[in-house]
Short mmCIF file of C-alpha atoms in Angstrom, two decimals:
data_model
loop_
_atom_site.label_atom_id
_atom_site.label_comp_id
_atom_site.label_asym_id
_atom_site.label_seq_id
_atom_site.Cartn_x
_atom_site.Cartn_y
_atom_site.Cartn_z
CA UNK A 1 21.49 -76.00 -78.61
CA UNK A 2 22.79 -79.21 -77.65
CA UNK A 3 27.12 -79.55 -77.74
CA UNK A 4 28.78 -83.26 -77.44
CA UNK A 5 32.16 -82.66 -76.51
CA UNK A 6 34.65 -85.85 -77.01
CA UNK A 7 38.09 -86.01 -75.20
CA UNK A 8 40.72 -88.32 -74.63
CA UNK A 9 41.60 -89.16 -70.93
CA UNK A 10 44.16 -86.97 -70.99
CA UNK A 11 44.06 -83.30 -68.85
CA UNK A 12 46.01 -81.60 -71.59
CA UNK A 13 43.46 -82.40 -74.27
CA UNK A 14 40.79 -81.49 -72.05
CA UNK A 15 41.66 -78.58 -70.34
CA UNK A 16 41.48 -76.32 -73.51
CA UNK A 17 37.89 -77.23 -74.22
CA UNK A 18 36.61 -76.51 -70.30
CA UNK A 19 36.27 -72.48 -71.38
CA UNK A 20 33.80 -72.89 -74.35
CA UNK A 21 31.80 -75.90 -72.53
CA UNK A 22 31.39 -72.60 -69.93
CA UNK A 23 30.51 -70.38 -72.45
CA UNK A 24 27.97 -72.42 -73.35
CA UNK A 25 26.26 -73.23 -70.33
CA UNK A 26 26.58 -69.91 -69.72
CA UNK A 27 24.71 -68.82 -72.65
CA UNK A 28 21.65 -71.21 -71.99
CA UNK A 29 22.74 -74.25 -74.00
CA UNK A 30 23.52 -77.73 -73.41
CA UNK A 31 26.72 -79.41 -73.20
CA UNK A 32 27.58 -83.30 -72.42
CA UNK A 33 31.74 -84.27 -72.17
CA UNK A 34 32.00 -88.29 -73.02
CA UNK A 35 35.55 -89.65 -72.44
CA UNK A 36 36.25 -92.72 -70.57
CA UNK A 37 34.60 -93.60 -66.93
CA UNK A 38 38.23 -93.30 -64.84
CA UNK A 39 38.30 -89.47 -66.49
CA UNK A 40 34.86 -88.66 -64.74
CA UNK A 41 36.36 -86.68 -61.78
CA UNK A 42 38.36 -84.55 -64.14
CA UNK A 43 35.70 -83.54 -66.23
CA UNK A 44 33.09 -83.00 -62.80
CA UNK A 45 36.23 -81.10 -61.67
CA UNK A 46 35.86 -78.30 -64.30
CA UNK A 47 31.90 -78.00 -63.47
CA UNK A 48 31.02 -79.59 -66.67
CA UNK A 49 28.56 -82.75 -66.97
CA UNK A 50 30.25 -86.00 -67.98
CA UNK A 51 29.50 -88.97 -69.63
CA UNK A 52 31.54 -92.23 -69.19
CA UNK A 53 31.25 -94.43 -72.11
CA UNK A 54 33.28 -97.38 -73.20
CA UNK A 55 35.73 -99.60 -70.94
CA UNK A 56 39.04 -97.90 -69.76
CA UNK A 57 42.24 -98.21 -71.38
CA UNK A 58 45.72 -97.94 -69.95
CA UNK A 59 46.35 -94.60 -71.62
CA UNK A 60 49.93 -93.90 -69.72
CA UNK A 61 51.03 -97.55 -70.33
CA UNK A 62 50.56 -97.65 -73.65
CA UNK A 63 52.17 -93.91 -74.13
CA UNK A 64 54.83 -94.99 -72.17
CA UNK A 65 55.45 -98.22 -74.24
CA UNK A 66 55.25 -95.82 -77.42
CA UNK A 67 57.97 -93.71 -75.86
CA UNK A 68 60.34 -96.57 -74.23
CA UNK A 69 63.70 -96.15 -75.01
CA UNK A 70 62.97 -92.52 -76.94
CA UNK A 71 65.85 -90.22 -77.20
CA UNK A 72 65.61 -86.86 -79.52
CA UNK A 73 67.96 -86.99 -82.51
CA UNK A 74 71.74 -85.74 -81.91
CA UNK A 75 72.58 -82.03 -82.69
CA UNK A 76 72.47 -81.56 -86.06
CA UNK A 77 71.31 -84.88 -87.17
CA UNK A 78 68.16 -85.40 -89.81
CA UNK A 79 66.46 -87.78 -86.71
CA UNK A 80 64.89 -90.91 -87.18
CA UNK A 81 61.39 -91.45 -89.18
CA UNK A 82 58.53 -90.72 -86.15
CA UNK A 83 56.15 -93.50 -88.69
CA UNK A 84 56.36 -96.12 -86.41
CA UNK A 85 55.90 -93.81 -82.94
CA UNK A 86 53.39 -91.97 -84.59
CA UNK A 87 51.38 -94.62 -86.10
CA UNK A 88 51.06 -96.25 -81.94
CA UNK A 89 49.96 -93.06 -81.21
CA UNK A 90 47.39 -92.93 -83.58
CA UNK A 91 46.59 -96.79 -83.12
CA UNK A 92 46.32 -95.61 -79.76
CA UNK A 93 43.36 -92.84 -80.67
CA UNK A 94 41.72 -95.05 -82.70
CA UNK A 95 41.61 -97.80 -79.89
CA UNK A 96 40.09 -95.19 -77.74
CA UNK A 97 37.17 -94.26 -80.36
CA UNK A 98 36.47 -98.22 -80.28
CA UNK A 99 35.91 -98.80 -76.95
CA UNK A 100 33.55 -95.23 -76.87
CA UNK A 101 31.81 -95.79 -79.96
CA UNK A 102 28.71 -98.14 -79.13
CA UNK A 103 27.98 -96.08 -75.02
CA UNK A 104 28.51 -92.58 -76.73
CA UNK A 105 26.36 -93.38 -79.85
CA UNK A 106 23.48 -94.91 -77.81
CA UNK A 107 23.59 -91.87 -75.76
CA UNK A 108 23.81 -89.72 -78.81
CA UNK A 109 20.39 -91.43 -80.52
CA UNK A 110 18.69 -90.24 -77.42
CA UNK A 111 20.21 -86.61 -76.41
CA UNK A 112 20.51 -85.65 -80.32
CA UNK A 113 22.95 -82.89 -80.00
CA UNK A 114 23.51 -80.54 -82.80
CA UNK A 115 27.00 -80.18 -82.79
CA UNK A 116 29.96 -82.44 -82.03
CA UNK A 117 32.74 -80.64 -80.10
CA UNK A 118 36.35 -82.36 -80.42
CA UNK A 119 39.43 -82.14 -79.31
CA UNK A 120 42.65 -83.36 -82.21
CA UNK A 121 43.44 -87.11 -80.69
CA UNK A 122 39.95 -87.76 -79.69
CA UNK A 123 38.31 -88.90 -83.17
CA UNK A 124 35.54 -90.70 -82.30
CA UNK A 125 34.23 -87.01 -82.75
CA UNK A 126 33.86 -86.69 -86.51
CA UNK A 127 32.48 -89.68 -87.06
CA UNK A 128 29.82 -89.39 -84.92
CA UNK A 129 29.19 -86.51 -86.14
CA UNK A 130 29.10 -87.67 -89.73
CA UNK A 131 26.62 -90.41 -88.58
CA UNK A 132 24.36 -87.95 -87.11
CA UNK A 133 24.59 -85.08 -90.02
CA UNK A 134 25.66 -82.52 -87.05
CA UNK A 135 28.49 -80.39 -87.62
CA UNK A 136 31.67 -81.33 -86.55
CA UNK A 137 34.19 -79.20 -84.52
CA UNK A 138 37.78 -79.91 -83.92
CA UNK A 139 39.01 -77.83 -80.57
CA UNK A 140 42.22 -76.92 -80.80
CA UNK A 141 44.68 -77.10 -77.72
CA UNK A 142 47.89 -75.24 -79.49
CA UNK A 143 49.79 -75.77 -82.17
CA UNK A 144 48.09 -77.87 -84.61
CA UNK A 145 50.61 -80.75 -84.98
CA UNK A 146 48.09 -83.68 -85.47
CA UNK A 147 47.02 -83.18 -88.87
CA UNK A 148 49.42 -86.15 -89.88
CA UNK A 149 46.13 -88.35 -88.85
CA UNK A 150 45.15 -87.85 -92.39
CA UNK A 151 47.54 -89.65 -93.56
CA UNK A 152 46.41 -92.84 -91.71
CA UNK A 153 42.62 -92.48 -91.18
CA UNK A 154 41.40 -94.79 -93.45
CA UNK A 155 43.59 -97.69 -92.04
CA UNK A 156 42.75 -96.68 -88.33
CA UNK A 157 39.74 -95.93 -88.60
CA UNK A 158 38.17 -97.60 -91.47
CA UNK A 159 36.24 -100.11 -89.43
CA UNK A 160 34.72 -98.29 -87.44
CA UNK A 161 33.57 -95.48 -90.40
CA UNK A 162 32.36 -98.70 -91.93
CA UNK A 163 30.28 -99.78 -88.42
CA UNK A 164 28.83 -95.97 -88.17
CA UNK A 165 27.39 -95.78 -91.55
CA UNK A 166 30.37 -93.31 -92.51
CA UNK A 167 31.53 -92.87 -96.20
CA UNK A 168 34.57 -90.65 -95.57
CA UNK A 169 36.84 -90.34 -92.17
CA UNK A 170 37.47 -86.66 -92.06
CA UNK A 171 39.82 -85.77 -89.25
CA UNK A 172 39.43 -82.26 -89.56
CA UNK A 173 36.14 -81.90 -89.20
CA UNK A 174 34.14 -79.15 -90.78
CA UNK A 175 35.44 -76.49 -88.71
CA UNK A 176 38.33 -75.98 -86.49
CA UNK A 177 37.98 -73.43 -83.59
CA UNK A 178 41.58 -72.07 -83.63
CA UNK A 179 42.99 -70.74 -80.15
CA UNK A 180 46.54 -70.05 -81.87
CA UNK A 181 46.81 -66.32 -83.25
CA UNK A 182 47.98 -66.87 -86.35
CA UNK A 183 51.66 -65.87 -86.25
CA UNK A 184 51.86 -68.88 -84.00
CA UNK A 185 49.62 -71.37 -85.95
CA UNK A 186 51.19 -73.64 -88.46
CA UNK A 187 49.56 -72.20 -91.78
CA UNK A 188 47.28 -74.87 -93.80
CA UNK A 189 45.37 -73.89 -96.59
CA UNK A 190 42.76 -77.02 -96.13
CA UNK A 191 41.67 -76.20 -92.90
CA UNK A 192 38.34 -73.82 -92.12
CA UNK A 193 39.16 -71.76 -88.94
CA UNK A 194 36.61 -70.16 -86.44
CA UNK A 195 39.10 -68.00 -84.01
CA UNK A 196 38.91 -68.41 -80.54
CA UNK A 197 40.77 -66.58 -77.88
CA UNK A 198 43.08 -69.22 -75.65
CA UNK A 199 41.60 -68.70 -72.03
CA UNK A 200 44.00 -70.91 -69.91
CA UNK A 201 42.67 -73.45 -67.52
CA UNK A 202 44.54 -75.66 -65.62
CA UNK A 203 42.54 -77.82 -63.15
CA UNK A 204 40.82 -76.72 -59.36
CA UNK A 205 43.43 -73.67 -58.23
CA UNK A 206 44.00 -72.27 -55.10
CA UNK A 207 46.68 -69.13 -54.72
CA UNK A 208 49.50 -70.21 -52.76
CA UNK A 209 50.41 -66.84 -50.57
CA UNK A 210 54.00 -66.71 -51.94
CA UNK A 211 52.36 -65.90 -54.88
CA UNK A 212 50.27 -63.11 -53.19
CA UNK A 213 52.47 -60.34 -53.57
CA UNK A 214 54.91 -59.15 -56.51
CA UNK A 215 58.29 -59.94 -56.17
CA UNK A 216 61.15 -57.57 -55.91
CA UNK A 217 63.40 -58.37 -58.43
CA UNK A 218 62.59 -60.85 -61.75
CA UNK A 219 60.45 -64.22 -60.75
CA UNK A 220 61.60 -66.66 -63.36
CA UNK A 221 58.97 -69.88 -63.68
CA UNK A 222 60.68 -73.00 -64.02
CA UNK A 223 58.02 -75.99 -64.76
CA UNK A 224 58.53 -79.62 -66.17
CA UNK A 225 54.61 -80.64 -66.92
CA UNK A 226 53.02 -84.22 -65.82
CA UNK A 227 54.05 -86.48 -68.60
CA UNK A 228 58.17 -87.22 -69.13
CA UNK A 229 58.40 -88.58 -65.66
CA UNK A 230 55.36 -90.56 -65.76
CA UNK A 231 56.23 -92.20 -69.32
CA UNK A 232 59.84 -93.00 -68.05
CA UNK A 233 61.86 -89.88 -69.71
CA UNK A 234 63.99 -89.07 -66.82
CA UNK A 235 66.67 -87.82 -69.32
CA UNK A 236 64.45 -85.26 -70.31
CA UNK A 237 63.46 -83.44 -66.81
CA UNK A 238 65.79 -81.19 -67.45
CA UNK A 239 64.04 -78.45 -64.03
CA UNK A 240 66.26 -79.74 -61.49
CA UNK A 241 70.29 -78.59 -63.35
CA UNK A 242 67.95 -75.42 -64.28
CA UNK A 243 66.94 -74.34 -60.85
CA UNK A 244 70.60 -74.92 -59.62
CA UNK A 245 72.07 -72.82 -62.33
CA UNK A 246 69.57 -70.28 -61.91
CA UNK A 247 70.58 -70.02 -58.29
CA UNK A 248 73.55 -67.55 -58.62
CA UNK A 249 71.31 -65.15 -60.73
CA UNK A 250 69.72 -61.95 -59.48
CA UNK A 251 65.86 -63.25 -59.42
CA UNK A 252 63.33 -65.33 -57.94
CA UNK A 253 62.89 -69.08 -58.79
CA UNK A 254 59.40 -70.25 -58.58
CA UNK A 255 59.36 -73.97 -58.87
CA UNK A 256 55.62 -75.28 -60.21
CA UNK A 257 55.72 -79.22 -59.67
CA UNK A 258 53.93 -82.10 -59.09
CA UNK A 259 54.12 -83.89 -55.82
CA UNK A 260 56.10 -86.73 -56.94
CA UNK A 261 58.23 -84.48 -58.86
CA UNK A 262 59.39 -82.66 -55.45
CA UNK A 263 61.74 -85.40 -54.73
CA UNK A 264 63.80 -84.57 -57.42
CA UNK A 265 64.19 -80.42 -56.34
CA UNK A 266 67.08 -81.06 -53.55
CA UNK A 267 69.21 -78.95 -52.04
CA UNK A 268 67.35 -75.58 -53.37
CA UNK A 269 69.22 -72.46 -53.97
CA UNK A 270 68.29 -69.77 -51.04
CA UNK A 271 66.43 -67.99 -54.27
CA UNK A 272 64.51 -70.76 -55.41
CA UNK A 273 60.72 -71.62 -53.83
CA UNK A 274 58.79 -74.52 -54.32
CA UNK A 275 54.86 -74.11 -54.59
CA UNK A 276 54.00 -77.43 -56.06
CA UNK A 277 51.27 -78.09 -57.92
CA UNK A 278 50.04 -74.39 -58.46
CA UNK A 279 48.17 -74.16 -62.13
CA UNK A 280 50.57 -71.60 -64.02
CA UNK A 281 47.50 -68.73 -64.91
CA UNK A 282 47.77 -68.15 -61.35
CA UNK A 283 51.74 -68.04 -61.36
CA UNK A 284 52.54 -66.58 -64.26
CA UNK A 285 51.09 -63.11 -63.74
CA UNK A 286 53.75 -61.99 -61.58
CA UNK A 287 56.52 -63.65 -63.80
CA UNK A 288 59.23 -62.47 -66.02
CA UNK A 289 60.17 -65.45 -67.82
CA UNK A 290 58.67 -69.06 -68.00
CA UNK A 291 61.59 -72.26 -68.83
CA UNK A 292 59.79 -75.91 -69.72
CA UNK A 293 59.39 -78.56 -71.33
CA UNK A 294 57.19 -77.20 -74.40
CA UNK A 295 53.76 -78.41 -73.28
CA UNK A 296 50.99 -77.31 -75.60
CA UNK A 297 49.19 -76.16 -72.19
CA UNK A 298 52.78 -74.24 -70.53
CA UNK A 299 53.03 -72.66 -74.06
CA UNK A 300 49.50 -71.53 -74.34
CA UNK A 301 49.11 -70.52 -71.13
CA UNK A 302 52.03 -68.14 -71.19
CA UNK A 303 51.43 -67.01 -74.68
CA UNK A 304 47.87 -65.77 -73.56
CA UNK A 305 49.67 -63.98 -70.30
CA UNK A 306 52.68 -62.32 -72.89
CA UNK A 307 55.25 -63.85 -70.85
CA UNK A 308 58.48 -64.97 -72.61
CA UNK A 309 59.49 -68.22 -72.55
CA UNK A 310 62.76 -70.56 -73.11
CA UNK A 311 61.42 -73.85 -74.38
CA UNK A 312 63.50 -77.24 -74.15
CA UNK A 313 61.52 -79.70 -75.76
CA UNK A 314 62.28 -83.40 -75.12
CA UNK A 315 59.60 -85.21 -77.47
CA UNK A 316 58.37 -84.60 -80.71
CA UNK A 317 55.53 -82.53 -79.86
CA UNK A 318 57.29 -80.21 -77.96
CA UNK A 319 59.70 -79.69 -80.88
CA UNK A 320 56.81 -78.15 -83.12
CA UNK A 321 55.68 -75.48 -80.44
CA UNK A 322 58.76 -74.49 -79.67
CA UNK A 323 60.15 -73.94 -83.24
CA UNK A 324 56.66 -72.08 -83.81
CA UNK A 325 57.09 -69.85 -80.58
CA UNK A 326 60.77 -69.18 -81.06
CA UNK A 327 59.69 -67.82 -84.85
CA UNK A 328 57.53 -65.16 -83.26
CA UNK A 329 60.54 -63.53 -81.30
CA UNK A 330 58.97 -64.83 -77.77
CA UNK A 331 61.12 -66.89 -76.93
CA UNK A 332 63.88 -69.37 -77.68
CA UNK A 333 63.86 -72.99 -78.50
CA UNK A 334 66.67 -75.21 -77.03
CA UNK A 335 67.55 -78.37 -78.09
CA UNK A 336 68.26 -80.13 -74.30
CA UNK A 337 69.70 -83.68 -75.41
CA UNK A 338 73.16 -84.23 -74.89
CA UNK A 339 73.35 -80.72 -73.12
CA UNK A 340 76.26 -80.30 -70.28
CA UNK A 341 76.10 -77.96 -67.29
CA UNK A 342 78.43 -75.83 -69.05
CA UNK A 343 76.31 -75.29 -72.52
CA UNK A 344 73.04 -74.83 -70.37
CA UNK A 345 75.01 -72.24 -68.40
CA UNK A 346 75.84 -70.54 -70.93
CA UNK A 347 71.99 -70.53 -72.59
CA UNK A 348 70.44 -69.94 -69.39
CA UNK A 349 72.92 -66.43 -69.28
CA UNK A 350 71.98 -65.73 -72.84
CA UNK A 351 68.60 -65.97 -72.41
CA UNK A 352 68.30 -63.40 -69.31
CA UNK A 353 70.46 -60.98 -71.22
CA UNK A 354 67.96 -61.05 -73.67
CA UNK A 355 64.82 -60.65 -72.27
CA UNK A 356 63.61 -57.40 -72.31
CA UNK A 357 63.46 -58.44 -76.54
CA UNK A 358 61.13 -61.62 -75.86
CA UNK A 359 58.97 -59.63 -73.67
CA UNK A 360 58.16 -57.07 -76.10
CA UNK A 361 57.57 -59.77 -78.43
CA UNK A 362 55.68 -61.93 -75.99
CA UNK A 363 53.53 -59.06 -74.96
CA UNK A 364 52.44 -58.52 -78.84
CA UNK A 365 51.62 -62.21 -79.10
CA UNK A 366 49.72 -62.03 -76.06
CA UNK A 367 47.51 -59.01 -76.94
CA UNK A 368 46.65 -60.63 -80.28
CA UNK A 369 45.36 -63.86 -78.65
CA UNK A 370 43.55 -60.92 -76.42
CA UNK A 371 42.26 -59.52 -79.45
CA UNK A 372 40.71 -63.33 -80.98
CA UNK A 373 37.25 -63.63 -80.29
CA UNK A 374 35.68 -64.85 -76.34
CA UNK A 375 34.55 -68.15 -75.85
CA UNK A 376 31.56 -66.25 -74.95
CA UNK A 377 31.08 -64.63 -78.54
CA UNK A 378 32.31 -67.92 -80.50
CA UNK A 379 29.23 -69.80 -78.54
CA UNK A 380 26.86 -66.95 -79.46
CA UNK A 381 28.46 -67.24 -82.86
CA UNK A 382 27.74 -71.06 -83.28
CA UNK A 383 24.61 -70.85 -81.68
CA UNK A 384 23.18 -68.28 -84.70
CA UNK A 385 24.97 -69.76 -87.09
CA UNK A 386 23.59 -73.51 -86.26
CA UNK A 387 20.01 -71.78 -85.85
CA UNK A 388 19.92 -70.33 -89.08
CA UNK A 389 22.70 -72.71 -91.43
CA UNK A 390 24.88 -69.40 -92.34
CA UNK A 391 28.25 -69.61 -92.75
CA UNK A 392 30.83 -72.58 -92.74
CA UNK A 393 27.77 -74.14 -91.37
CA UNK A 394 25.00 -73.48 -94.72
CA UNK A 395 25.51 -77.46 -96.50
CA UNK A 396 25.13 -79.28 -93.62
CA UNK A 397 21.91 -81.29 -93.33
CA UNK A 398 19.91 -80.86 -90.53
CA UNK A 399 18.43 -84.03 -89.84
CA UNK A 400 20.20 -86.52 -87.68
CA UNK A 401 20.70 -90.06 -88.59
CA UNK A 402 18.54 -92.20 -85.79
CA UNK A 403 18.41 -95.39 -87.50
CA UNK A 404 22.20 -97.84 -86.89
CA UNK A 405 21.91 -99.57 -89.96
CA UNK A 406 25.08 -98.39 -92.16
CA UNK A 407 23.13 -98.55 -95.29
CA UNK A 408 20.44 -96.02 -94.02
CA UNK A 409 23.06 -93.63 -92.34
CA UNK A 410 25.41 -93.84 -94.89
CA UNK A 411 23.21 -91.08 -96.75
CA UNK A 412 23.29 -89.08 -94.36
CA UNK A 413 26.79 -88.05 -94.22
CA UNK A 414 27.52 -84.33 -94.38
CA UNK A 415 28.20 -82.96 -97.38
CA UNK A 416 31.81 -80.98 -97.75
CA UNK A 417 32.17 -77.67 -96.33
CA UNK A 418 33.14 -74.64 -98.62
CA UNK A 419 34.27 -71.08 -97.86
CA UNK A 420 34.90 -69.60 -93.73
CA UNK A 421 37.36 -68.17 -92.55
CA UNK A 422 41.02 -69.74 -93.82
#
């Protein structure tokens, strides 16, 4: 078998997928990543092939001019409509599909893969996959929060449907391999699920030898991701005030930044240690608690190791996973705008005083993403159920498309996919 993955250039998008591509080497099969040439080193990272295809685009300038002058709404207010940031976002994805669409589809006319693997933003994915009658996977990397594409496919991606021979844009693809366990999912009654256990990784890791031993009293993680400081959101880097206020607490502080983060961890509390850039399924092991930013990856990662978390989401993203966690009883959302040393004080307190609840919640969450199926079993899954057209898989045709006139591949767009697993 023969697996196309498509990604943005973005590590968060791609890190999720880097377990099945494994699986699936692993297992004998083939599998390709295409994103955009300056992402090369990323993918080569993971030990996965890649294929650069298109010209580059300025993917943190044009998030960051999407996000310019962003501030969450006030407590208690309805917010602001999220159309216009939304729709750059998604002008943004479509832009991306563009500039791969002619290098990955001359590639694909040649390799012929029989499945197209895809992660939410990069949507390129389904239509080549429509093109070439494969299946069509979307990858999950959390909560699924990007379903509002449907709502502007045609006008996004229209064009290029039109250029591929495509009749229908279908976001969703045929299947979606869902990492969430379902308590944390957002429930959707149009979507057909495969499961798929969240194995975390987080780039090249090497175990700092702080973290070689277990700490004496609670180690509390305290991490701020790679993208608010980048994209100009100093207002929302909230780590810094956190570490400090942690400081006359009973525990140990681990601080997990990026280098150009450091500068902003002064003056440390004697409790507090900074171990940089250390990927967080090595740190969070030994950890009691986990306070971010409400990354899909930081959310995942600790789900999967039942660690409790306190969640202060600055962007609208980060909003949905947190409500989602905090309904499971794993941890607690708070809203950070507008929050004075006094309030976050007092949260902070609240939140230790009530932690052996989230862990007994987190630990439940995290042995039912341990009881989802492998990425090892999903690819031996696929695999039979590709070879013999059981399954989610039994309408789709066959044959790929080879000819790029839109007329001829027009027919051979898959047909709609009835029954799985909901």
């Amino acid at each position: 078998m023969r697996a196309l993955f498509i990604t943005w250039a973005w590590n968060t998008h791609f890190y999720p997928m880097v377990p099945l591509g494994h699986a699936l080497r692993a297992a004998g099969h083939e599998v390709m990543v295409a994103s955009q040439p300056s992402f090369t080193s990323t993918i080569t990272d993971a030990g996965l092939p890649a294929l650069p295809v298109g010209p580059d685009i300025d993917m943190q300038g044009r998030v960051t001019e999407a996000y310019r002058n962003w501030r969450p709404p006030a407590h208690g207010a309805k917010g602001t409509s999220k159309a216009p940031r939304g729709r750059r976002t998604y002008q943004l994805a479509a832009d991306c599909a563009e500039a791969m669409a002619d290098e990955a589809m001359d590639f694909a006319h040649s390799w012929q893969p029989d499945v197209v693997v895809y992660e939410p933003m990069a949507l390129l994915g389904p239509l080549m996959a429509a093109h070439l009658g494969v299946p069509a996977m979307r990858l999950l990397w959390g909560i699924d929060f990007s379903r509002a594409i449907t709502l502007l496919g045609d006008e996004l991606f229209g064009g290029l449907a039109e250029r591929l021979g495509v009749d229908e844009f279908a976001p969703l693809g045929d299947v979606t391999l869902d990492s969430c366990p379902p308590r944390l999912q957002v429930p959707a009654d149009d979507v057909t699920r495969q499961p798929l256990r969240y194995v975390p990784y987080n780039g090249p890791a090497r175990l700092p030898a702080v973290l070689r031993r277990r700490p004496d009293r609670p180690r509390i993680a305290v991490t701020w991701g790679k993208t608010l400081l980048p994209i100009g959101l100093h207002d929302g880097t909230l780590g810094p005030r956190i570490v400090r206020a942690l400081g006359r607490h009973d525990v140990d502080v681990v601080v997990a930044t990026s280098a150009d983060q450091r500068q902003h961890y002064t003056a440390l509390p004697d409790n507090v240690s900074h171990v940089g850039p250390v990927p967080l399924d090595l740190l969070l092991p030994g950890c009691a608690a986990i306070i971010h930013h409400g990354g899909g990856g930081t959310t995942m990662t600790a789900m999967s190791h039942g660690v409790p978390q306190l969640l202060l989401p600055w962007i609208p993203d980060g909003v949905v996973t947190a409500r989602q966690l905090q309904a499971t009883g794993s941890g607690r959302h708070l809203q950070p705008q507008d929050l004075d040393d006094t309030a976050l004080t007092d949260a902070l307190e609240a939140f230790l005083a009530d932690l052996p609840t989230y862990q007994d919640h987190a630990g439940r969450l995290g042995r039912e993403n341990r009881a989802l199926p492998t990425p090892s079993e999903v690819a031996t899954l696929l695999a039979a159920r590709l070879s013999g057209r059981t399954g989610p898989w039994a309408q789709v045709r066959s044959q790929p498309c080879t000819s790029r006139s839109p007329a001829r591949c027009r027919n051979m767009t898959m047909d709609r996919i009835s029954g799985g697993t909901r």
